[in-house]
Short mmCIF file of C-alpha atoms in Angstrom, two decimals:
data_model
loop_
_atom_site.label_atom_id
_atom_site.label_comp_id
_atom_site.label_asym_id
_atom_site.label_seq_id
_atom_site.Cartn_x
_atom_site.Cartn_y
_atom_site.Cartn_z
CA PRO A 1 0.02 0.06 0.01
CA LEU A 2 1.28 3.43 0.90
CA GLN A 3 4.75 2.21 1.89
CA GLN A 4 5.04 0.24 -1.35
CA PHE A 5 4.07 3.36 -3.30
CA ARG A 6 6.77 5.42 -1.56
CA LYS A 7 9.41 2.68 -2.36
CA ASP A 8 8.32 2.48 -5.95
CA VAL A 9 8.68 6.30 -6.35
CA LYS A 10 12.05 6.26 -4.62
CA ASP A 11 13.22 3.56 -6.88
CA ARG A 12 12.04 5.38 -10.06
CA LEU A 13 13.73 8.62 -8.84
CA GLU A 14 16.97 6.61 -8.44
CA LEU A 15 16.62 5.35 -11.89
CA LEU A 16 15.84 8.80 -13.32
CA ARG A 17 18.67 10.59 -11.42
CA SER A 18 21.23 7.88 -12.46
CA LEU A 19 20.31 8.23 -16.02
CA GLU A 20 20.57 12.02 -15.77
CA SER A 21 24.09 11.59 -14.35
CA ALA A 22 25.02 9.19 -17.18
CA GLU A 23 23.90 11.70 -19.91
CA GLY A 24 27.51 12.51 -20.94
CA GLU A 25 28.32 8.67 -21.37
CA THR A 26 27.98 6.68 -24.57
CA LEU A 27 24.73 5.21 -25.55
CA GLN A 28 25.97 1.66 -24.69
CA GLU A 29 27.03 2.93 -21.21
CA ARG A 30 23.53 4.46 -20.63
CA ILE A 31 21.93 1.30 -21.78
CA ARG A 32 24.10 -0.70 -19.38
CA VAL A 33 23.07 1.61 -16.45
CA LEU A 34 19.37 1.30 -17.43
CA LYS A 35 19.47 -2.43 -17.52
CA ARG A 36 21.45 -2.78 -14.37
CA LEU A 37 19.18 -0.43 -12.35
CA THR A 38 15.96 -1.84 -13.95
CA ASP A 39 17.02 -5.35 -12.77
CA GLU A 40 18.21 -4.19 -9.33
CA LEU A 41 15.16 -2.13 -8.53
CA LYS A 42 12.76 -4.51 -10.32
CA LEU A 43 11.33 -1.73 -12.23
CA THR A 44 9.23 -3.72 -14.73
CA GLY A 45 5.54 -4.24 -15.58
CA GLU A 46 3.13 -2.99 -12.99
CA LYS A 47 5.73 -1.41 -10.67
CA ASP A 48 7.16 0.50 -13.71
CA THR A 49 3.82 1.80 -14.68
CA ARG A 50 2.66 2.63 -11.17
CA SER A 51 5.79 4.46 -10.17
CA HIS A 52 5.67 6.56 -13.33
CA PHE A 53 2.20 7.89 -12.60
CA ILE A 54 2.81 8.29 -8.83
CA LEU A 55 5.95 10.28 -9.47
CA ARG A 56 4.18 12.47 -11.95
CA LEU A 57 1.51 13.15 -9.29
CA ALA A 58 4.03 13.76 -6.63
CA LEU A 59 6.21 16.17 -8.64
CA CYS A 60 3.60 18.17 -10.41
CA ARG A 61 3.18 21.11 -8.08
CA LEU A 62 5.98 23.26 -9.23
CA ASP A 63 6.67 24.03 -12.89
CA TRP A 64 10.35 23.12 -12.74
CA GLN A 65 9.57 19.81 -11.25
CA ARG A 66 6.97 18.98 -13.95
CA ARG A 67 9.59 19.91 -16.54
CA TRP A 68 12.28 17.75 -14.93
CA VAL A 69 10.02 14.64 -14.65
CA LEU A 70 8.82 15.10 -18.28
CA GLU A 71 12.46 15.53 -19.58
CA ARG A 72 13.73 12.61 -17.65
CA GLU A 73 10.86 10.32 -18.60
CA MET A 74 11.25 11.22 -22.29
CA SER A 75 14.89 10.39 -22.07
CA LEU A 76 13.98 7.12 -20.31
CA LEU A 77 11.49 6.16 -23.14
CA ALA A 78 14.07 7.05 -25.85
CA LEU A 79 16.73 5.09 -24.12
CA ARG A 80 14.41 2.02 -23.72
CA PHE A 81 13.53 2.36 -27.37
CA ASP A 82 17.25 2.38 -28.37
CA ALA A 83 17.89 -0.62 -26.19
CA SER A 84 15.01 -2.68 -27.60
CA SER A 85 15.14 -5.09 -30.41
CA SER A 86 13.61 -4.34 -33.90
CA ARG A 87 10.78 -6.74 -33.10
CA GLU A 88 10.10 -4.86 -29.85
CA ARG A 89 10.19 -1.53 -31.65
CA GLU A 90 7.67 -2.74 -34.24
CA GLU A 91 5.34 -3.94 -31.55
CA PHE A 92 5.56 -0.64 -29.57
CA ILE A 93 4.86 1.42 -32.69
CA ARG A 94 2.01 -1.03 -33.65
CA ILE A 95 0.24 -0.65 -30.23
CA SER A 96 0.93 3.14 -29.93
#
């Protein structure tokens, strides 16, 4: 319940901040960071979706927070797209 929501948001913030810190790195290094943290934090499926929306709600009060979350989430989506296989990309485009 509430404690789990807090942990999910904390984990997502850790992922987004780590990816922000890795922005100067190569694409392959950023993908490595993404995969390592996704595995460590178990940010997949329902937890990934839930933490995305809870973080958006939590950080939407101030304009700079909203912009930061939006920029980080767009970077995360782009990195996940780059890390995916061509079959996964086609499926993503098909259902979008």
